[in-house]
Short mmCIF file of C-alpha atoms in Angstrom, two decimals:
data_model
loop_
_atom_site.label_atom_id
_atom_site.label_comp_id
_atom_site.label_asym_id
_atom_site.label_seq_id
_atom_site.Cartn_x
_atom_site.Cartn_y
_atom_site.Cartn_z
CA MET X 1 7.73 -11.23 -45.85
CA HIS X 2 7.83 -14.71 -47.41
CA VAL X 3 8.37 -16.08 -43.90
CA PHE X 4 4.94 -15.01 -42.71
CA ALA X 5 3.30 -16.03 -45.99
CA ASP X 6 3.85 -19.59 -44.82
CA GLN X 7 0.67 -20.49 -42.93
CA ALA X 8 2.47 -22.55 -40.25
CA ASN X 9 4.83 -19.67 -39.50
CA PHE X 10 2.01 -17.18 -39.42
CA ASP X 11 0.02 -19.38 -37.01
CA ALA X 12 3.07 -19.70 -34.74
CA TYR X 13 3.46 -15.91 -34.79
CA VAL X 14 -0.19 -15.38 -33.88
CA SER X 15 -0.23 -18.02 -31.16
CA GLY X 16 3.03 -16.61 -29.73
CA PHE X 17 1.42 -13.23 -29.24
CA LEU X 18 -1.79 -14.79 -27.96
CA TRP X 19 0.26 -16.43 -25.20
CA ILE X 20 1.82 -13.04 -24.42
CA LEU X 21 -1.62 -11.45 -24.17
CA LYS X 22 -2.96 -14.26 -21.99
CA LEU X 23 0.09 -14.14 -19.72
CA THR X 24 -0.20 -10.36 -19.45
CA GLY X 25 -3.94 -10.42 -18.83
CA ALA X 26 -3.93 -13.05 -16.09
CA ALA X 27 -0.77 -11.75 -14.41
CA ALA X 28 -2.03 -8.15 -14.55
CA VAL X 29 -5.24 -9.04 -12.71
CA LEU X 30 -3.45 -11.13 -10.07
CA ALA X 31 -0.60 -8.63 -9.64
CA LEU X 32 -3.06 -5.76 -9.26
CA LEU X 33 -5.06 -7.55 -6.55
CA LEU X 34 -1.94 -8.78 -4.77
CA GLY X 35 -0.14 -5.44 -5.15
CA VAL X 36 -3.02 -3.43 -3.67
CA LEU X 37 -3.26 -5.88 -0.79
CA LEU X 38 0.49 -5.61 -0.17
CA ALA X 39 0.26 -1.82 -0.26
CA ALA X 40 -2.55 -1.97 2.31
CA PHE X 41 -0.28 -4.17 4.44
CA ARG X 42 2.59 -1.71 4.10
CA VAL X 43 0.55 1.23 5.39
CA SER X 44 -1.39 -0.74 8.02
CA PRO X 45 -0.92 -0.12 11.73
CA VAL X 46 -0.12 -3.82 12.28
CA PRO X 47 3.66 -4.40 12.42
CA VAL X 48 3.45 -8.06 11.26
CA LEU X 49 1.54 -7.07 8.11
CA ARG X 50 3.91 -4.18 7.44
CA GLY X 51 6.88 -6.55 7.78
CA PHE X 52 5.27 -9.08 5.44
CA GLY X 53 4.65 -6.42 2.78
CA THR X 54 8.15 -5.02 3.07
CA ALA X 55 9.72 -8.49 2.89
CA TRP X 56 7.68 -9.38 -0.20
CA VAL X 57 8.71 -6.22 -2.03
CA ASN X 58 12.36 -6.57 -1.09
CA ILE X 59 12.56 -10.22 -2.10
CA PHE X 60 10.66 -10.20 -5.37
CA ARG X 61 11.55 -6.74 -6.65
CA ASN X 62 15.25 -7.48 -6.27
CA THR X 63 15.32 -10.96 -7.77
CA PRO X 64 15.76 -11.20 -11.56
CA LEU X 65 12.52 -12.28 -13.16
CA THR X 66 14.33 -15.08 -15.04
CA LEU X 67 15.32 -16.60 -11.69
CA ILE X 68 11.75 -16.35 -10.40
CA ILE X 69 10.33 -18.00 -13.53
CA PHE X 70 13.03 -20.71 -13.34
CA PHE X 71 12.15 -21.27 -9.70
CA CYS X 72 8.48 -21.64 -10.57
CA TYR X 73 9.40 -24.37 -13.06
CA PHE X 74 12.32 -26.16 -11.44
CA GLY X 75 11.41 -25.44 -7.83
CA LEU X 76 7.63 -25.42 -7.62
CA PHE X 77 6.93 -27.86 -10.46
CA SER X 78 9.90 -30.22 -10.93
CA THR X 79 11.04 -30.47 -7.30
CA LEU X 80 7.94 -29.77 -5.23
CA GLY X 81 5.57 -31.36 -7.74
CA LEU X 82 3.18 -28.42 -7.96
CA SER X 83 1.29 -29.04 -11.18
CA LEU X 84 -1.18 -26.34 -12.20
CA ALA X 85 -2.64 -28.07 -15.27
CA ASP X 86 -2.43 -31.49 -16.96
CA ASP X 87 -1.63 -30.02 -20.35
CA LEU X 88 2.10 -29.26 -20.62
CA ASP X 89 1.64 -25.85 -22.25
CA LEU X 90 -1.08 -24.83 -19.82
CA ASN X 91 1.03 -25.91 -16.88
CA ASN X 92 3.95 -23.80 -18.10
CA TYR X 93 1.52 -20.96 -18.73
CA TRP X 94 0.17 -20.97 -15.18
CA LEU X 95 3.64 -21.36 -13.67
CA GLY X 96 4.60 -18.32 -15.73
CA VAL X 97 1.54 -16.42 -14.49
CA VAL X 98 2.51 -17.19 -10.89
CA GLY X 99 6.08 -15.97 -11.42
CA LEU X 100 5.03 -12.82 -13.29
CA SER X 101 2.34 -12.02 -10.70
CA VAL X 102 4.48 -12.28 -7.58
CA TYR X 103 7.20 -10.24 -9.30
CA THR X 104 4.92 -7.56 -10.74
CA ALA X 105 2.89 -7.31 -7.50
CA SER X 106 5.96 -5.84 -5.78
CA PHE X 107 6.07 -3.03 -8.37
CA VAL X 108 2.30 -2.49 -8.17
CA CYS X 109 2.62 -2.33 -4.38
CA GLU X 110 5.27 0.37 -4.52
CA ALA X 111 3.35 2.36 -7.15
CA VAL X 112 0.16 2.22 -5.06
CA ARG X 113 2.07 3.07 -1.90
CA SER X 114 3.55 6.16 -3.53
CA GLY X 115 0.01 6.98 -4.69
CA ILE X 116 -1.21 6.71 -1.10
CA ASN X 117 1.50 9.20 -0.16
CA THR X 118 0.02 11.73 -2.60
CA VAL X 119 -3.25 11.73 -0.64
CA PRO X 120 -3.02 14.43 2.03
CA ASN X 121 -3.06 13.15 5.58
CA GLY X 122 -6.12 15.28 6.32
CA GLN X 123 -8.24 13.10 4.01
CA ALA X 124 -7.67 10.04 6.19
CA GLU X 125 -8.06 12.11 9.37
CA ALA X 126 -11.41 13.46 8.20
CA ALA X 127 -12.51 9.93 7.33
CA ARG X 128 -11.52 8.63 10.76
CA ALA X 129 -13.14 11.63 12.40
CA ILE X 130 -16.57 10.74 11.01
CA GLY X 131 -16.19 7.21 12.34
CA LEU X 132 -14.92 5.17 9.39
CA THR X 133 -12.76 2.21 10.40
CA PHE X 134 -9.19 1.79 9.13
CA PHE X 135 -10.24 -0.43 6.23
CA GLN X 136 -13.23 1.76 5.31
CA THR X 137 -10.95 4.80 5.32
CA LEU X 138 -8.55 2.99 3.02
CA ARG X 139 -11.23 1.58 0.71
CA ILE X 140 -13.58 4.57 0.49
CA VAL X 141 -11.34 7.59 0.84
CA VAL X 142 -7.63 6.86 0.42
CA LEU X 143 -7.35 4.15 -2.25
CA PRO X 144 -9.79 5.74 -4.73
CA GLN X 145 -7.71 8.93 -4.64
CA ALA X 146 -4.40 7.02 -4.61
CA GLY X 147 -5.67 4.90 -7.52
CA ARG X 148 -6.27 7.97 -9.67
CA ALA X 149 -2.76 9.18 -8.92
CA VAL X 150 -1.16 5.86 -9.92
CA VAL X 151 -2.96 5.25 -13.21
CA ALA X 152 0.02 6.49 -15.24
CA PRO X 153 2.72 4.60 -13.27
CA LEU X 154 0.56 1.47 -13.34
CA GLY X 155 0.43 1.84 -17.12
CA SER X 156 4.22 1.63 -17.13
CA VAL X 157 4.10 -1.44 -14.91
CA LEU X 158 1.61 -3.06 -17.30
CA ILE X 159 3.82 -2.31 -20.31
CA ALA X 160 6.84 -3.78 -18.51
CA LEU X 161 4.76 -6.82 -17.56
CA CYS X 162 3.76 -7.42 -21.18
CA LYS X 163 7.39 -7.36 -22.31
CA ASN X 164 8.52 -9.41 -19.31
CA ALA X 165 6.04 -12.10 -20.32
CA THR X 166 8.54 -13.16 -23.01
CA ILE X 167 10.70 -14.61 -20.22
CA VAL X 168 8.17 -17.41 -19.78
CA GLY X 169 9.62 -18.69 -23.08
CA THR X 170 12.62 -19.86 -21.04
CA ILE X 171 10.52 -22.61 -19.44
CA GLY X 172 9.23 -23.90 -22.73
CA LEU X 173 6.11 -21.93 -23.52
CA MET X 174 6.03 -21.02 -27.21
CA GLU X 175 5.36 -17.35 -26.68
CA SER X 176 6.44 -14.67 -29.14
CA SER X 177 10.17 -14.48 -28.42
CA SER X 178 10.54 -18.29 -28.60
CA VAL X 179 8.64 -18.29 -31.88
CA MET X 180 10.90 -15.51 -33.14
CA LYS X 181 14.01 -17.48 -32.22
CA ASP X 182 12.70 -20.55 -34.09
CA LEU X 183 11.80 -18.52 -37.15
CA ILE X 184 15.22 -16.86 -37.18
CA ASN X 185 16.94 -20.24 -36.82
CA SER X 186 15.14 -21.63 -39.85
CA ASN X 187 15.13 -18.44 -41.97
CA GLY X 188 18.66 -17.04 -41.80
CA ASP X 189 18.01 -14.82 -44.81
CA ALA X 190 15.23 -12.81 -43.14
CA VAL X 191 16.58 -12.11 -39.66
CA ILE X 192 16.06 -8.35 -39.79
CA ALA X 193 12.56 -8.66 -41.23
CA ILE X 194 11.49 -11.21 -38.61
CA PHE X 195 12.93 -9.09 -35.84
CA ALA X 196 11.17 -5.99 -37.16
CA VAL X 197 7.81 -7.76 -37.32
CA PHE X 198 8.03 -8.98 -33.72
CA ALA X 199 9.34 -5.70 -32.35
CA GLY X 200 6.75 -3.84 -34.41
CA THR X 201 3.94 -5.98 -33.03
CA PHE X 202 5.01 -5.19 -29.47
CA ALA X 203 5.16 -1.50 -30.34
CA ALA X 204 1.73 -1.67 -31.97
CA LEU X 205 0.32 -3.20 -28.79
CA LEU X 206 2.13 -1.07 -26.25
CA ILE X 207 2.33 2.45 -27.67
CA PRO X 208 -1.49 2.84 -27.69
CA THR X 209 -1.53 1.29 -24.20
CA GLY X 210 0.79 4.02 -22.98
CA TYR X 211 -1.31 6.77 -24.57
CA PHE X 212 -4.49 5.23 -23.19
CA PHE X 213 -3.14 5.28 -19.63
CA GLY X 214 -1.93 8.85 -20.07
CA TRP X 215 -5.39 9.91 -21.23
CA LEU X 216 -7.06 7.98 -18.41
CA ALA X 217 -4.76 9.54 -15.80
CA ASN X 218 -5.70 13.02 -16.97
CA ARG X 219 -9.36 12.22 -17.05
CA LEU X 220 -9.44 10.75 -13.55
CA ALA X 221 -7.09 13.22 -11.85
CA VAL X 222 -8.43 14.49 -8.51
CA LYS X 223 -8.71 18.28 -8.43
CA ARG X 224 -7.43 19.78 -5.19
CA MET M 1 -20.35 28.25 34.33
CA THR M 2 -21.08 24.63 33.39
CA THR M 3 -24.49 24.60 31.81
CA GLY M 4 -25.13 20.85 32.11
CA GLU M 5 -23.62 17.65 33.33
CA PRO M 6 -20.08 17.04 32.05
CA LEU M 7 -19.81 15.58 28.53
CA ILE M 8 -16.09 15.81 27.91
CA VAL M 9 -13.75 15.37 30.86
CA LEU M 10 -9.97 15.50 30.63
CA ASP M 11 -8.10 14.51 33.77
CA SER M 12 -4.36 15.14 34.17
CA VAL M 13 -3.71 14.64 30.47
CA ASN M 14 -0.08 14.65 29.37
CA LYS M 15 1.26 14.35 25.87
CA TRP M 16 4.80 14.32 24.60
CA PHE M 17 6.02 14.60 21.02
CA GLY M 18 9.44 13.07 21.66
CA PRO M 19 11.07 15.39 24.23
CA LEU M 20 8.44 18.10 23.64
CA HIS M 21 5.85 18.32 26.41
CA VAL M 22 2.84 19.56 24.38
CA LEU M 23 0.15 18.92 26.98
CA ASP M 24 1.26 19.42 30.54
CA ASP M 25 -1.14 18.01 33.12
CA VAL M 26 -4.27 19.40 31.48
CA SER M 27 -7.60 18.91 33.27
CA LEU M 28 -10.78 20.26 31.77
CA SER M 29 -14.48 19.55 31.96
CA VAL M 30 -16.92 20.58 29.24
CA GLY M 31 -20.60 20.42 30.12
CA LYS M 32 -23.43 19.47 27.80
CA GLY M 33 -24.44 22.46 25.71
CA GLU M 34 -21.37 24.42 26.69
CA VAL M 35 -19.25 26.35 24.21
CA VAL M 36 -15.60 26.43 25.22
CA VAL M 37 -13.18 28.51 23.20
CA VAL M 38 -9.51 27.63 23.47
CA ILE M 39 -7.06 30.41 22.69
CA GLY M 40 -3.36 30.89 23.11
CA PRO M 41 -0.15 31.54 21.19
CA SER M 42 0.85 29.09 18.47
CA GLY M 43 2.65 26.03 19.77
CA SER M 44 0.77 26.24 23.05
CA GLY M 45 -0.85 22.83 22.49
CA LYS M 46 -4.41 24.02 21.84
CA SER M 47 -4.82 22.14 18.57
CA THR M 48 -3.34 19.02 20.13
CA LEU M 49 -5.78 19.36 23.01
CA CYS M 50 -8.67 19.52 20.55
CA ARG M 51 -7.40 16.49 18.64
CA THR M 52 -6.99 14.32 21.73
CA ILE M 53 -10.74 14.51 22.40
CA ASN M 54 -11.55 12.19 19.48
CA ARG M 55 -8.17 10.50 19.77
CA LEU M 56 -6.74 11.70 16.49
CA GLU M 57 -3.82 12.26 18.87
CA PRO M 58 -3.30 9.53 21.44
CA ILE M 59 -2.27 10.82 24.85
CA SER M 60 0.77 9.79 26.89
CA SER M 61 -0.91 9.72 30.29
CA GLY M 62 -4.09 10.79 32.07
CA THR M 63 -7.68 9.98 31.16
CA ILE M 64 -10.30 11.40 28.83
CA THR M 65 -13.94 10.43 29.20
CA PHE M 66 -16.70 11.26 26.75
CA ASP M 67 -20.32 11.03 27.89
CA GLY M 68 -19.26 8.99 30.91
CA GLN M 69 -17.16 6.47 28.98
CA PRO M 70 -13.35 6.45 28.82
CA LEU M 71 -12.08 6.92 25.25
CA PRO M 72 -11.60 3.53 23.56
CA ALA M 73 -8.01 2.93 22.46
CA GLU M 74 -8.73 1.60 18.98
CA GLY M 75 -10.92 -0.43 16.66
CA LYS M 76 -14.69 -0.36 16.23
CA ALA M 77 -15.35 1.22 19.63
CA LEU M 78 -13.10 4.15 18.79
CA ALA M 79 -14.74 4.55 15.38
CA ARG M 80 -18.14 4.64 17.11
CA LEU M 81 -16.95 7.30 19.53
CA ARG M 82 -15.58 9.40 16.67
CA SER M 83 -18.92 9.18 14.90
CA GLU M 84 -20.47 10.92 17.91
CA VAL M 85 -17.94 13.74 17.93
CA GLY M 86 -17.97 16.04 14.92
CA MET M 87 -14.69 17.56 13.87
CA VAL M 88 -13.93 20.54 11.66
CA PHE M 89 -10.36 21.06 10.50
CA GLN M 90 -8.35 24.11 9.62
CA SER M 91 -7.78 22.79 6.09
CA PHE M 92 -11.41 21.62 5.58
CA ASN M 93 -10.32 18.13 4.45
CA LEU M 94 -13.37 17.54 2.31
CA PHE M 95 -13.09 14.27 0.39
CA ALA M 96 -11.63 15.55 -2.86
CA HIS M 97 -13.01 12.78 -5.08
CA LYS M 98 -16.60 13.04 -3.80
CA THR M 99 -19.25 15.64 -4.57
CA ILE M 100 -20.40 18.06 -1.90
CA LEU M 101 -23.54 16.02 -1.22
CA GLU M 102 -21.57 12.74 -1.14
CA ASN M 103 -19.21 14.31 1.40
CA VAL M 104 -22.17 14.96 3.66
CA THR M 105 -23.94 11.61 3.17
CA LEU M 106 -20.85 9.36 3.32
CA GLY M 107 -20.77 9.08 7.11
CA PRO M 108 -24.49 8.43 7.64
CA VAL M 109 -24.52 5.78 4.90
CA LYS M 110 -21.22 4.01 5.62
CA VAL M 111 -21.01 4.40 9.39
CA ARG M 112 -24.64 4.60 10.49
CA LYS M 113 -25.91 2.34 7.68
CA GLU M 114 -28.63 4.85 6.95
CA LYS M 115 -30.69 4.47 3.75
CA ALA M 116 -29.24 6.49 0.88
CA ALA M 117 -32.52 8.33 0.28
CA SER M 118 -32.96 9.55 3.85
CA ALA M 119 -29.26 10.45 4.16
CA ARG M 120 -29.60 12.44 0.95
CA GLU M 121 -32.66 14.26 2.17
CA ARG M 122 -31.01 15.18 5.47
CA GLY M 123 -27.77 16.03 3.68
CA LEU M 124 -29.57 18.48 1.42
CA ALA M 125 -31.35 20.00 4.40
CA LEU M 126 -28.01 20.49 6.15
CA LEU M 127 -26.44 22.01 3.04
CA ASP M 128 -29.41 24.31 2.83
CA ARG M 129 -28.88 25.27 6.42
CA VAL M 130 -25.25 26.24 5.80
CA GLY M 131 -26.30 27.99 2.59
CA ILE M 132 -24.75 25.73 -0.06
CA ALA M 133 -27.67 23.58 -1.24
CA ASN M 134 -27.26 24.87 -4.80
CA GLN M 135 -23.68 23.52 -4.97
CA ALA M 136 -24.56 19.94 -3.95
CA ASP M 137 -23.28 18.31 -7.13
CA LYS M 138 -20.00 20.18 -7.37
CA PHE M 139 -16.65 18.93 -6.19
CA PRO M 140 -14.82 20.52 -3.24
CA ALA M 141 -12.13 22.14 -5.42
CA GLN M 142 -14.85 24.14 -7.22
CA LEU M 143 -15.93 25.89 -4.00
CA SER M 144 -14.37 28.80 -2.13
CA GLY M 145 -12.66 28.17 1.18
CA GLY M 146 -15.55 29.56 3.19
CA GLN M 147 -18.03 27.38 1.30
CA GLN M 148 -15.82 24.31 1.77
CA GLN M 149 -15.60 24.93 5.49
CA ARG M 150 -19.38 25.26 5.74
CA VAL M 151 -19.71 21.94 3.92
CA ALA M 152 -17.26 20.46 6.40
CA ILE M 153 -19.51 21.65 9.23
CA ALA M 154 -22.54 20.12 7.48
CA ARG M 155 -20.61 16.86 7.03
CA ALA M 156 -19.89 16.73 10.76
CA LEU M 157 -23.49 17.63 11.66
CA ALA M 158 -24.82 14.88 9.39
CA MET M 159 -23.59 12.38 11.97
CA GLN M 160 -25.84 14.05 14.57
CA PRO M 161 -22.89 14.40 16.94
CA LYS M 162 -23.13 14.99 20.68
CA ALA M 163 -20.31 17.49 20.49
CA MET M 164 -18.35 19.40 17.86
CA LEU M 165 -14.63 20.08 17.79
CA PHE M 166 -13.35 23.01 15.73
CA ASP M 167 -9.60 23.10 15.13
CA GLU M 168 -8.86 26.65 13.93
CA PRO M 169 -11.77 26.56 11.46
CA THR M 170 -11.20 30.04 10.04
CA SER M 171 -7.40 30.25 10.06
CA ALA M 172 -7.01 29.12 6.44
CA LEU M 173 -9.73 31.43 5.10
CA ASP M 174 -9.53 34.71 3.26
CA PRO M 175 -10.70 37.45 5.63
CA GLU M 176 -13.96 38.11 3.80
CA MET M 177 -14.97 34.46 4.23
CA VAL M 178 -14.42 34.23 7.95
CA GLY M 179 -17.77 35.79 8.79
CA GLU M 180 -19.91 33.26 6.91
CA VAL M 181 -18.27 30.36 8.78
CA LEU M 182 -18.50 32.09 12.16
CA ASP M 183 -22.19 32.79 11.51
CA VAL M 184 -22.87 29.08 11.12
CA MET M 185 -20.86 28.33 14.27
CA THR M 186 -22.67 31.01 16.25
CA SER M 187 -26.07 29.66 15.29
CA LEU M 188 -24.92 26.16 16.29
CA ALA M 189 -23.81 27.50 19.66
CA ARG M 190 -27.17 29.21 20.16
CA GLU M 191 -28.96 25.93 19.48
CA GLY M 192 -27.14 24.34 22.39
CA MET M 193 -24.49 22.27 20.61
CA THR M 194 -21.58 21.33 22.85
CA MET M 195 -18.54 22.88 21.22
CA VAL M 196 -14.81 23.03 21.76
CA VAL M 197 -13.40 25.71 19.47
CA VAL M 198 -9.72 26.43 18.96
CA THR M 199 -9.56 29.83 17.33
CA HIS M 200 -7.91 33.19 17.00
CA GLU M 201 -11.27 34.90 16.48
CA MET M 202 -11.58 36.96 19.66
CA GLY M 203 -14.93 38.35 18.54
CA PHE M 204 -16.37 34.84 18.40
CA ALA M 205 -14.88 34.05 21.80
CA ARG M 206 -16.47 37.16 23.28
CA HIS M 207 -19.99 36.72 21.99
CA ALA M 208 -20.47 32.96 21.54
CA ALA M 209 -18.38 31.29 24.24
CA ASN M 210 -19.55 30.28 27.70
CA ARG M 211 -15.95 29.85 28.75
CA VAL M 212 -12.54 30.83 27.48
CA ILE M 213 -9.55 28.58 28.06
CA PHE M 214 -6.16 30.17 27.70
CA MET M 215 -3.24 27.85 27.02
CA ALA M 216 0.47 28.52 26.94
CA ASP M 217 3.41 26.09 26.71
CA GLY M 218 1.14 23.07 27.00
CA LYS M 219 -0.45 24.27 30.23
CA LEU M 220 -3.98 25.37 30.83
CA VAL M 221 -3.30 28.81 32.25
CA GLU M 222 -6.74 30.36 32.59
CA ASP M 223 -10.29 29.12 32.53
CA ALA M 224 -12.81 31.95 32.82
CA SER M 225 -15.92 33.51 31.36
CA PRO M 226 -15.27 35.69 28.28
CA THR M 227 -16.08 38.93 30.10
CA GLU M 228 -13.77 37.99 32.94
CA PHE M 229 -10.98 36.80 30.67
CA PHE M 230 -10.99 39.74 28.26
CA GLY M 231 -11.81 42.33 30.92
CA ASN M 232 -9.58 41.16 33.69
CA PRO M 233 -7.05 38.45 32.80
CA ARG M 234 -5.30 37.10 35.89
CA SER M 235 -2.05 35.69 34.54
CA GLU M 236 0.83 37.71 33.13
CA ARG M 237 0.98 35.31 30.17
CA ALA M 238 -2.63 36.04 29.23
CA LYS M 239 -2.22 39.80 29.73
CA ASP M 240 0.83 39.72 27.48
CA PHE M 241 -1.02 37.67 24.82
CA LEU M 242 -4.08 39.92 24.87
CA SER M 243 -2.01 43.09 24.71
CA LYS M 244 -0.36 41.77 21.55
CA ILE M 245 -3.51 40.82 19.71
CA LEU M 246 -5.91 43.48 20.88
CA THR M 247 -3.78 46.58 20.25
CA HIS M 248 -4.01 46.20 16.44
#
């Protein structure tokens, strides 16, 4: 553990995981909003919206995340000049958030859509029958029930997102996996220990997350 | 037998599900305050007929007017029409994630923009009326089928509808719970609510209906008073149907 006894190394380790948490947090919020909106599009009666939702899911779900993150950097930033912050790290961070969000939104969309399918048709019919509009029906009756059904799958999406955040290291953000690579390069005698610490930290973050979502799903389940 | 001016008028309504002709040139007029019971063998189109009246099923051709206005095709106008027509389903369809009271107050608050306090007061009064006031804070899954269906009736009544549609309201109930639901429906009928009731409950048809409609194969075969229909059915199809259900 002499590697992490060095203050500079320890700080790099901490800041690497802080980037991961910040990437996960921002992308989770954006992907959730975007994903729910896309799911609403995919079940809407408007063909154009349905087509848009389907196209989004098919494009982003089937493109490797590395390519999407690369595109955000080389396409959006280098070629098209889209700069999201003056600070280099912050710019890479936000480009990473954009890439992670559009990618993860497609998985959120499909999870929510499958949740919508667990809500019996009669629920929406009853809502329409008392005079709720399409969006009221979705917002007040269908999505709250669908949401409870997708808590557990969304937990899996969140866990995948957190691990996927390491890919933002490929465009120069010093997140955990980039820090790990640097530490391994300069400490060839402690490769296994370094690896175990980083993997262990992910496990320490994500295993409780999984249990939390499992508990939440049980608690919120709709009794039929 | 029309007791008032027409409220629901169907004129030459046709409906196809793919190649299946489920409503075949159906014309029907329901007057204000009238109770019309629709009976017929399964697959005869009676449920579909009921569901076209608030456009849960769009029709292929013909016209339906409600209170003098043609049914709106979609959007806000359709939502407004639906808020004036109460509907009770075979499978209750209470909102599973809402309490009994919330089920009843949701429409008044979200559709009619009524104040929560007054909606609550009226909701409790309606639950009291259908005999479930003491269950107001429970969730639908905690109630029996008969109780759930009575809540569903209260939910529809909370919108102060001009007419009520019942789509086989007792078909999913255990036999001992049928009576409690029919009692509520009978008292509604006595109070002059306009009702279209799809049912297999011949007793209800006999004592509560002003008119009985008999449907078979998507066609409206007979339209008569209950005494006439049960005592002296004209068509062979109706005689056959009645002989099958009344001999047991």
